[in-house]
Amino acid sequence: MASTLSQRILSERTLSMRRNQIREILKVVSQPGMISLAGGIPAPESFPIEDLYRINEAVLDRFGAAALQYDLTEGFRPFREALVGYLNAKDIVVSANEILIFNGSQSVLDTLGKVLITPGDAIALETPSYLGAISAFSAYEPTYVSIDTDDEGILPESLDATLASQQVKFIYLVTTFQNPTGRTLSEVRRRQVAEIVKRRGALVIEDDPYSDLRYRGKAVPSLYTYAPENTVYVSTLSKVFAPGLRLGFCLAPPLIHEWLYTAKQGADLHSNTYAQALATEYICGGYINRQLPKIIDLYRPRLEAMLDALARHLPADYGWTEPDGGMFIWVEAPAGVDAEDLYWRAVEQKVAFVPGKYFYIQPEDGLPTMRLNFTRADEATIEHAIAALSRIIRDCK
Amino acid sequence: MASTLSQRILSERTLSMRRNQIREILKVVSQPGMISLAGGIPAPESFPIEDLYRINEAVLDRFGAAALQYDLTEGFRPFREALVGYLNAKDIVVSANEILIFNGSQSVLDTLGKVLITPGDAIALETPSYLGAISAFSAYEPTYVSIDTDDEGILPESLDATLASQQVKFIYLVTTFQNPTGRTLSEVRRRQVAEIVKRRGALVIEDDPYSDLRYRGKAVPSLYTYAPENTVYVSTLSKVFAPGLRLGFCLAPPLIHEWLYTAKQGADLHSNTYAQALATEYICGGYINRQLPKIIDLYRPRLEAMLDALARHLPADYGWTEPDGGMFIWVEAPAGVDAEDLYWRAVEQKVAFVPGKYFYIQPEDGLPTMRLNFTRADEATIEHAIAALSRIIRDCK
């Protein structure tokens, strides 16, 4: 018999996985001289590197061996206690026992998929939706249904009609400064969505990685605050500390909390203790309160520079979102334009973005859309990139 | 309609999960004054805390923002390059591209389960087996078959007969200083197992967290070196650096490597960059070569103290393994003794261990067995604990 392994070694679920195509596209983007508006990556100058010399010392002084040892599946206790205060400042009132720590919010989404999705279950998504969530859930073989949206996020009547007509395991939403559109679900809509999910006994997964990155306008309470018994609240320190530390967390109704804990215990025992200790010190040492305004001051002019450049350069039949925060602007070209074609022409001119079709479930949707990131490049570079992109667009007309 | 979520929100797979019972038992163990021979936890004094002040500075100086940024799914390139040398010293010859980094070896096991197990697939285990692996795999709803063992590990003829009589997705083995028994698969057996899996086109998962912790005797080559095309080699820095950093890794045949990568991308994007940068410096800065002999010098007398105490105190009808390394000794009481009953009596006397039955698939197996850890407590404490345990045993006779 043959010694080599055949395809039948793989599980059936493996065949339903697909590579995260944004990350595949990012491989081209790493070419020298490329201006990337593609990733969802913080600017390296947003990281508190100088502070980390002191934070590291404080962690070793304060926690010693405990920062290096096996720890609780639910997360390092001092970190969960620090997050209580951090969440309180967002009007989310919880105790440390209600918080579960994961390896970035991506691993919350994966574990939710594991705990909640039986193959064939329907999941409701806003359109377009965060690609990483689709990658995480798809490994558990769900089907997807789309909820209609407009500039204020999902349409409550579309959600209600969907929940009335079929069994939906959960609704997945990025409620504030959404990836990929930059849209924020309005406060009125949040109340309506909360009322609907409570009335129907439905579950929402509220993914909230960006709400701290608000450059203008007034904060909106999280959907979780309106329907805590029907919401899993998911967030991360990736955008306000450092993504390389992989620090995500969630709040979940007790039944789901219990099984997320059990699933995580089997999947990785617990998250990185040392990274959690660094984050504890980052929050409790007051570093975050000094760093977050710096990050906002870094990104606000970049958002403004991109909005300004789009208004000056793009043809009149192009539209785009005008977010108050986050990392992305969503551009819609007129019907008939293929943004992937523009992408390859732009890459030749050393400008990269993400064609918007990757954020749709149906392969024929979103062809004329683009996601532009404004946090990685400085204002002059953004002006240069949008001018170059506009020349390509006009050349193709 | 009700606003509360019902049990039907959970997936079918969730119902097949069970809590890791060792970790549940450890909750009692944290009582003040308890001597724990229960966990598989390194001694805190084995951690290079003083070195970490310098290692942290070196990481920030050398890698800066790159140590805090999003990174490759397969792992931080300098860490994978450092592991090439580390593995070479074990006669495992690989390139950095063949290594995949995970959140501890536990998450390698979880991801292997995800990629390989379709519900109902059979997995072959040595008896008894590592409980954490069973927890990881069980979330993907396999069935289990047992391979017979003796003091040198699994019996090749039992493995061959099992593979001849049924489809087995993979065989899971801890080949060196096994958890829970401390047994090592002999070199002769490794050659025989390699021949069998190659001949039958079967897959072995070789879990190797302990082989660096050798206190006496001669190193044995990994099973991977005899059958690299049929073996997934899994290891970790938890026992030679710090478990709280959650640094596991694997080598896998190309087809499995590719899908582990894809599954990890969807599950958590990548592992902690900062922890990988610390480990890079720990290996490349020569710290590991100074620290590992210290760890071995710390644990060797503890192993000897426990073997000596068992020989002096336990009744003549008790047997135990005599490992050359690792963290555990396995004790077998005469048939009819219930080690869980001994456990509760021992806990009253402030001594804890793990009843061995938890390491068996069949609930009626292993009742008179116990796993004793010798790395956490010092020699005098070990002598005291074994003497106390022996008094309890003799009192129950």
PDB file of C-alpha atoms in Angstrom, chain A residues 1-15 17-21 23-24 27 40-44 47-49 52-53 56-57 60-61 64-65 67-73 103 106-108 110 113-119 121 130 132 135-136 139-141 167-170 197-203 229-230 238-239 242-246 253 255-256 258-259 261-263 265-275 278 376, chain B residues 1-15 17-21 23-24 27 40-44 47-49 52-53 56-57 60-61 64-65 67-73 103 106-108 110 113-119 121 130 132 135-136 139-141 167-170 197-203 229-230 238-239 242-246 253 255-256 258-259 261-263 265-275 278 376:
ATOM      1  CA  MET A   1       0.000   0.000   0.000  1.00  0.00           C
ATOM      2  CA  ALA A   2       1.060   3.596  -0.525  1.00  0.00           C
ATOM      3  CA  SER A   3       2.776   5.521   2.248  1.00  0.00           C
ATOM      4  CA  THR A   4       1.416   8.892   1.140  1.00  0.00           C
ATOM      5  CA  LEU A   5      -1.699  10.422   2.610  1.00  0.00           C
ATOM      6  CA  SER A   6      -4.657  10.960   0.342  1.00  0.00           C
ATOM      7  CA  GLN A   7      -7.249  13.751   0.304  1.00  0.00           C
ATOM      8  CA  ARG A   8      -9.580  11.506   2.338  1.00  0.00           C
ATOM      9  CA  ILE A   9      -7.484  12.310   5.430  1.00  0.00           C
ATOM     10  CA  LEU A  10      -9.304  15.678   5.533  1.00  0.00           C
ATOM     11  CA  SER A  11     -12.601  16.233   7.311  1.00  0.00           C
ATOM     12  CA  GLU A  12     -15.757  17.110   5.422  1.00  0.00           C
ATOM     13  CA  ARG A  13     -15.762  20.553   7.088  1.00  0.00           C
ATOM     14  CA  THR A  14     -12.300  21.300   5.684  1.00  0.00           C
ATOM     15  CA  LEU A  15     -13.762  21.242   2.198  1.00  0.00           C
ATOM     16  CA  MET A  17     -13.193  26.353   4.324  1.00  0.00           C
ATOM     17  CA  ARG A  18     -11.765  28.990   2.078  1.00  0.00           C
ATOM     18  CA  ARG A  19      -8.715  31.190   2.418  1.00  0.00           C
ATOM     19  CA  ASN A  20      -9.237  34.715   3.656  1.00  0.00           C
ATOM     20  CA  GLN A  21      -8.884  36.442   0.330  1.00  0.00           C
ATOM     21  CA  ARG A  23      -4.914  38.324   3.273  1.00  0.00           C
ATOM     22  CA  GLU A  24      -4.076  36.700  -0.055  1.00  0.00           C
ATOM     23  CA  LYS A  27       0.721  39.479  -0.391  1.00  0.00           C
ATOM     24  CA  GLY A  40      -7.160  46.949   8.212  1.00  0.00           C
ATOM     25  CA  ILE A  41      -3.849  47.458   9.911  1.00  0.00           C
ATOM     26  CA  PRO A  42      -3.025  50.108  12.543  1.00  0.00           C
ATOM     27  CA  ALA A  43      -0.235  52.568  11.783  1.00  0.00           C
ATOM     28  CA  PRO A  44       2.961  51.315  13.484  1.00  0.00           C
ATOM     29  CA  PHE A  47       1.898  51.746  19.100  1.00  0.00           C
ATOM     30  CA  PRO A  48       3.139  52.821  22.562  1.00  0.00           C
ATOM     31  CA  ILE A  49       6.622  51.376  22.042  1.00  0.00           C
ATOM     32  CA  LEU A  52       6.356  49.261  26.666  1.00  0.00           C
ATOM     33  CA  TYR A  53       9.859  49.384  28.145  1.00  0.00           C
ATOM     34  CA  ASN A  56       7.313  45.271  30.748  1.00  0.00           C
ATOM     35  CA  GLU A  57       9.277  46.117  33.872  1.00  0.00           C
ATOM     36  CA  LEU A  60       7.707  41.522  35.847  1.00  0.00           C
ATOM     37  CA  ASP A  61       7.914  43.508  39.112  1.00  0.00           C
ATOM     38  CA  GLY A  64       6.547  37.896  38.356  1.00  0.00           C
ATOM     39  CA  ALA A  65       6.100  34.199  37.644  1.00  0.00           C
ATOM     40  CA  ALA A  67       2.641  36.401  34.200  1.00  0.00           C
ATOM     41  CA  LEU A  68       4.442  33.374  32.720  1.00  0.00           C
ATOM     42  CA  GLN A  69       2.481  30.501  34.255  1.00  0.00           C
ATOM     43  CA  TYR A  70      -0.537  28.492  33.140  1.00  0.00           C
ATOM     44  CA  ASP A  71      -3.636  30.443  34.045  1.00  0.00           C
ATOM     45  CA  LEU A  72      -7.439  30.393  34.051  1.00  0.00           C
ATOM     46  CA  THR A  73      -9.305  29.564  30.839  1.00  0.00           C
ATOM     47  CA  ASN A 103      -6.820  35.294  21.212  1.00  0.00           C
ATOM     48  CA  GLN A 106     -11.234  36.514  15.662  1.00  0.00           C
ATOM     49  CA  SER A 107     -10.991  33.614  18.107  1.00  0.00           C
ATOM     50  CA  VAL A 108     -14.196  34.741  19.841  1.00  0.00           C
ATOM     51  CA  ASP A 110     -14.377  31.064  15.797  1.00  0.00           C
ATOM     52  CA  GLY A 113     -19.113  29.255  15.514  1.00  0.00           C
ATOM     53  CA  LYS A 114     -17.956  26.083  17.213  1.00  0.00           C
ATOM     54  CA  VAL A 115     -20.415  26.358  20.079  1.00  0.00           C
ATOM     55  CA  LEU A 116     -23.451  27.574  18.136  1.00  0.00           C
ATOM     56  CA  ILE A 117     -23.388  26.320  14.538  1.00  0.00           C
ATOM     57  CA  THR A 118     -24.653  22.910  13.515  1.00  0.00           C
ATOM     58  CA  PRO A 119     -23.984  22.327   9.771  1.00  0.00           C
ATOM     59  CA  ASP A 121     -27.856  26.435  10.410  1.00  0.00           C
ATOM     60  CA  TYR A 130     -16.730  41.510   7.671  1.00  0.00           C
ATOM     61  CA  GLY A 132     -12.971  37.471   8.752  1.00  0.00           C
ATOM     62  CA  SER A 135     -14.099  32.808   7.350  1.00  0.00           C
ATOM     63  CA  ALA A 136     -14.490  31.916  11.023  1.00  0.00           C
ATOM     64  CA  ALA A 139     -15.563  26.260   9.013  1.00  0.00           C
ATOM     65  CA  TYR A 140     -18.717  25.121  10.836  1.00  0.00           C
ATOM     66  CA  GLU A 141     -20.748  24.834   7.615  1.00  0.00           C
ATOM     67  CA  GLN A 167     -34.947  29.857  11.887  1.00  0.00           C
ATOM     68  CA  VAL A 168     -31.796  31.984  12.268  1.00  0.00           C
ATOM     69  CA  LYS A 169     -29.066  30.842  14.676  1.00  0.00           C
ATOM     70  CA  PHE A 170     -27.742  34.350  15.185  1.00  0.00           C
ATOM     71  CA  VAL A 197     -34.363  40.310  18.986  1.00  0.00           C
ATOM     72  CA  LYS A 198     -35.903  40.405  22.475  1.00  0.00           C
ATOM     73  CA  ARG A 199     -39.407  39.872  21.111  1.00  0.00           C
ATOM     74  CA  ARG A 200     -38.278  36.988  18.913  1.00  0.00           C
ATOM     75  CA  GLY A 201     -35.849  35.391  21.402  1.00  0.00           C
ATOM     76  CA  ALA A 202     -33.048  35.820  18.861  1.00  0.00           C
ATOM     77  CA  LEU A 203     -29.301  36.179  19.401  1.00  0.00           C
ATOM     78  CA  GLU A 229     -29.662  38.902  27.458  1.00  0.00           C
ATOM     79  CA  ASN A 230     -29.781  38.506  23.683  1.00  0.00           C
ATOM     80  CA  SER A 238      -6.033  45.451  18.768  1.00  0.00           C
ATOM     81  CA  LYS A 239      -6.968  48.971  17.732  1.00  0.00           C
ATOM     82  CA  ALA A 242      -1.499  46.454  19.681  1.00  0.00           C
ATOM     83  CA  PRO A 243      -2.958  43.744  17.418  1.00  0.00           C
ATOM     84  CA  GLY A 244       0.140  41.549  17.757  1.00  0.00           C
ATOM     85  CA  LEU A 245      -0.836  40.875  21.390  1.00  0.00           C
ATOM     86  CA  ARG A 246      -4.024  39.129  20.184  1.00  0.00           C
ATOM     87  CA  PRO A 253     -25.523  35.308  28.079  1.00  0.00           C
ATOM     88  CA  LEU A 255     -25.642  29.563  28.724  1.00  0.00           C
ATOM     89  CA  ILE A 256     -23.327  30.681  25.904  1.00  0.00           C
ATOM     90  CA  GLU A 258     -20.494  28.508  29.941  1.00  0.00           C
ATOM     91  CA  TRP A 259     -20.010  26.669  26.635  1.00  0.00           C
ATOM     92  CA  TYR A 261     -15.496  28.543  28.368  1.00  0.00           C
ATOM     93  CA  THR A 262     -15.648  24.781  27.860  1.00  0.00           C
ATOM     94  CA  ALA A 263     -14.841  25.015  24.155  1.00  0.00           C
ATOM     95  CA  GLN A 265     -10.558  24.995  27.508  1.00  0.00           C
ATOM     96  CA  GLY A 266     -10.400  22.196  24.928  1.00  0.00           C
ATOM     97  CA  ALA A 267      -9.103  24.452  22.158  1.00  0.00           C
ATOM     98  CA  ASP A 268      -6.154  26.246  23.805  1.00  0.00           C
ATOM     99  CA  LEU A 269      -6.462  25.999  27.638  1.00  0.00           C
ATOM    100  CA  HIS A 270      -6.215  29.801  28.030  1.00  0.00           C
ATOM    101  CA  SER A 271      -4.904  32.937  26.298  1.00  0.00           C
ATOM    102  CA  ASN A 272      -1.404  34.374  26.612  1.00  0.00           C
ATOM    103  CA  THR A 273      -0.889  35.341  30.260  1.00  0.00           C
ATOM    104  CA  TYR A 274       1.995  37.712  29.570  1.00  0.00           C
ATOM    105  CA  ALA A 275       0.061  39.702  26.953  1.00  0.00           C
ATOM    106  CA  LEU A 278       0.891  43.856  29.675  1.00  0.00           C
ATOM    107  CA  ARG A 376      -1.918  53.324   7.586  1.00  0.00           C
TER     108      ARG A 376
ATOM    109  CA  MET B   1     -42.537  35.229  22.718  1.00  0.00           C
ATOM    110  CA  ALA B   2     -39.811  34.753  25.281  1.00  0.00           C
ATOM    111  CA  SER B   3     -36.703  36.936  25.223  1.00  0.00           C
ATOM    112  CA  THR B   4     -34.497  34.267  26.794  1.00  0.00           C
ATOM    113  CA  LEU B   5     -32.370  31.916  24.753  1.00  0.00           C
ATOM    114  CA  SER B   6     -33.118  28.218  24.921  1.00  0.00           C
ATOM    115  CA  GLN B   7     -30.770  25.229  24.823  1.00  0.00           C
ATOM    116  CA  ARG B   8     -31.479  24.914  21.080  1.00  0.00           C
ATOM    117  CA  ILE B   9     -29.147  27.872  20.479  1.00  0.00           C
ATOM    118  CA  LEU B  10     -26.253  25.416  20.979  1.00  0.00           C
ATOM    119  CA  SER B  11     -24.742  23.343  18.178  1.00  0.00           C
ATOM    120  CA  GLU B  12     -24.995  19.567  18.148  1.00  0.00           C
ATOM    121  CA  ARG B  13     -21.221  19.347  18.608  1.00  0.00           C
ATOM    122  CA  THR B  14     -21.428  21.341  21.834  1.00  0.00           C
ATOM    123  CA  LEU B  15     -23.369  18.500  23.404  1.00  0.00           C
ATOM    124  CA  MET B  17     -17.966  18.481  24.673  1.00  0.00           C
ATOM    125  CA  ARG B  18     -17.010  17.841  28.236  1.00  0.00           C
ATOM    126  CA  ARG B  19     -15.072  19.899  30.719  1.00  0.00           C
ATOM    127  CA  ASN B  20     -11.432  19.020  31.214  1.00  0.00           C
ATOM    128  CA  GLN B  21     -11.828  17.234  34.515  1.00  0.00           C
ATOM    129  CA  ARG B  23      -8.717  21.394  35.565  1.00  0.00           C
ATOM    130  CA  GLU B  24     -11.933  20.998  37.551  1.00  0.00           C
ATOM    131  CA  LYS B  27      -9.912  24.022  41.744  1.00  0.00           C
ATOM    132  CA  GLY B  40       1.249  19.305  34.979  1.00  0.00           C
ATOM    133  CA  ILE B  41       2.546  22.720  35.874  1.00  0.00           C
ATOM    134  CA  PRO B  42       6.185  23.855  35.755  1.00  0.00           C
ATOM    135  CA  ALA B  43       7.762  25.111  38.979  1.00  0.00           C
ATOM    136  CA  PRO B  44       7.605  28.921  38.975  1.00  0.00           C
ATOM    137  CA  PHE B  47      11.082  30.559  34.706  1.00  0.00           C
ATOM    138  CA  PRO B  48      13.873  32.914  33.518  1.00  0.00           C
ATOM    139  CA  ILE B  49      12.323  35.990  35.118  1.00  0.00           C
ATOM    140  CA  LEU B  52      13.117  38.554  30.784  1.00  0.00           C
ATOM    141  CA  TYR B  53      13.968  42.131  31.773  1.00  0.00           C
ATOM    142  CA  ASN B  56      12.027  42.435  26.630  1.00  0.00           C
ATOM    143  CA  GLU B  57      14.426  45.297  25.958  1.00  0.00           C
ATOM    144  CA  LEU B  60      11.722  46.242  21.579  1.00  0.00           C
ATOM    145  CA  ASP B  61      15.168  47.381  20.382  1.00  0.00           C
ATOM    146  CA  GLY B  64      10.098  47.525  17.522  1.00  0.00           C
ATOM    147  CA  ALA B  65       6.613  47.900  16.031  1.00  0.00           C
ATOM    148  CA  ALA B  67       6.637  42.761  17.516  1.00  0.00           C
ATOM    149  CA  LEU B  68       3.255  44.444  18.123  1.00  0.00           C
ATOM    150  CA  GLN B  69       1.752  44.384  14.632  1.00  0.00           C
ATOM    151  CA  TYR B  70      -0.486  41.922  12.795  1.00  0.00           C
ATOM    152  CA  ASP B  71       1.692  39.196  11.363  1.00  0.00           C
ATOM    153  CA  LEU B  72       1.729  36.046   9.232  1.00  0.00           C
ATOM    154  CA  THR B  73      -0.689  33.211  10.027  1.00  0.00           C
ATOM    155  CA  ASN B 103      -1.294  29.092  20.711  1.00  0.00           C
ATOM    156  CA  GLN B 106      -3.256  22.466  22.683  1.00  0.00           C
ATOM    157  CA  SER B 107      -4.342  24.646  19.773  1.00  0.00           C
ATOM    158  CA  VAL B 108      -2.388  22.468  17.344  1.00  0.00           C
ATOM    159  CA  ASP B 110      -7.685  21.494  18.307  1.00  0.00           C
ATOM    160  CA  GLY B 113      -9.255  17.947  15.037  1.00  0.00           C
ATOM    161  CA  LYS B 114     -10.990  20.636  13.011  1.00  0.00           C
ATOM    162  CA  VAL B 115      -9.121  19.834   9.808  1.00  0.00           C
ATOM    163  CA  LEU B 116      -9.126  16.042  10.048  1.00  0.00           C
ATOM    164  CA  ILE B 117     -12.160  14.776  11.978  1.00  0.00           C
ATOM    165  CA  THR B 118     -15.552  14.247  10.380  1.00  0.00           C
ATOM    166  CA  PRO B 119     -18.114  13.210  13.056  1.00  0.00           C
ATOM    167  CA  ASP B 121     -14.264   9.087  12.403  1.00  0.00           C
ATOM    168  CA  TYR B 130      -3.431  12.676  27.498  1.00  0.00           C
ATOM    169  CA  GLY B 132      -6.266  17.493  26.931  1.00  0.00           C
ATOM    170  CA  SER B 135     -10.903  17.246  25.095  1.00  0.00           C
ATOM    171  CA  ALA B 136      -9.609  18.919  21.923  1.00  0.00           C
ATOM    172  CA  ALA B 139     -15.410  18.730  20.058  1.00  0.00           C
ATOM    173  CA  TYR B 140     -15.294  17.290  16.534  1.00  0.00           C
ATOM    174  CA  GLU B 141     -17.275  14.166  17.517  1.00  0.00           C
ATOM    175  CA  GLN B 167     -10.462   2.858   9.081  1.00  0.00           C
ATOM    176  CA  VAL B 168      -8.554   5.039  11.561  1.00  0.00           C
ATOM    177  CA  LYS B 169      -8.196   8.788  10.846  1.00  0.00           C
ATOM    178  CA  PHE B 170      -5.033   9.086  12.896  1.00  0.00           C
ATOM    179  CA  VAL B 197       2.173   3.604   9.423  1.00  0.00           C
ATOM    180  CA  LYS B 198       4.197   3.923   6.211  1.00  0.00           C
ATOM    181  CA  ARG B 199       3.072   0.524   4.972  1.00  0.00           C
ATOM    182  CA  ARG B 200      -0.570   1.277   5.765  1.00  0.00           C
ATOM    183  CA  GLY B 201      -0.561   4.945   4.621  1.00  0.00           C
ATOM    184  CA  ALA B 202      -1.687   5.957   8.131  1.00  0.00           C
ATOM    185  CA  LEU B 203      -1.149   9.234   9.992  1.00  0.00           C
ATOM    186  CA  GLU B 229       5.571  11.911   5.515  1.00  0.00           C
ATOM    187  CA  ASN B 230       3.160  10.146   7.862  1.00  0.00           C
ATOM    188  CA  SER B 238       5.800  25.624  27.601  1.00  0.00           C
ATOM    189  CA  LYS B 239       8.167  23.327  29.457  1.00  0.00           C
ATOM    190  CA  ALA B 242       7.063  29.551  29.946  1.00  0.00           C
ATOM    191  CA  PRO B 243       3.586  28.062  29.430  1.00  0.00           C
ATOM    192  CA  GLY B 244       1.886  31.449  29.879  1.00  0.00           C
ATOM    193  CA  LEU B 245       3.341  32.538  26.523  1.00  0.00           C
ATOM    194  CA  ARG B 246       1.278  29.826  24.765  1.00  0.00           C
ATOM    195  CA  PRO B 253       2.845  16.701   5.674  1.00  0.00           C
ATOM    196  CA  LEU B 255      -1.575  18.598   2.467  1.00  0.00           C
ATOM    197  CA  ILE B 256      -2.246  18.876   6.217  1.00  0.00           C
ATOM    198  CA  GLU B 258      -1.880  23.776   3.983  1.00  0.00           C
ATOM    199  CA  TRP B 259      -5.232  23.166   5.655  1.00  0.00           C
ATOM    200  CA  TYR B 261      -2.806  27.199   7.837  1.00  0.00           C
ATOM    201  CA  THR B 262      -6.212  27.933   6.340  1.00  0.00           C
ATOM    202  CA  ALA B 263      -8.080  26.804   9.455  1.00  0.00           C
ATOM    203  CA  GLN B 265      -6.331  31.951   9.498  1.00  0.00           C
ATOM    204  CA  GLY B 266     -10.095  31.688  10.052  1.00  0.00           C
ATOM    205  CA  ALA B 267      -9.758  30.811  13.731  1.00  0.00           C
ATOM    206  CA  ASP B 268      -7.406  33.510  15.069  1.00  0.00           C
ATOM    207  CA  LEU B 269      -5.486  35.134  12.136  1.00  0.00           C
ATOM    208  CA  HIS B 270      -2.107  34.412  13.794  1.00  0.00           C
ATOM    209  CA  SER B 271      -0.475  33.780  17.165  1.00  0.00           C
ATOM    210  CA  ASN B 272       0.829  36.421  19.560  1.00  0.00           C
ATOM    211  CA  THR B 273       3.645  38.266  17.779  1.00  0.00           C
ATOM    212  CA  TYR B 274       5.179  39.667  20.962  1.00  0.00           C
ATOM    213  CA  ALA B 275       5.436  36.242  22.625  1.00  0.00           C
ATOM    214  CA  LEU B 278      10.372  36.995  23.175  1.00  0.00           C
ATOM    215  CA  ARG B 376       6.110  21.510  41.283  1.00  0.00           C
TER     216      ARG B 376
END
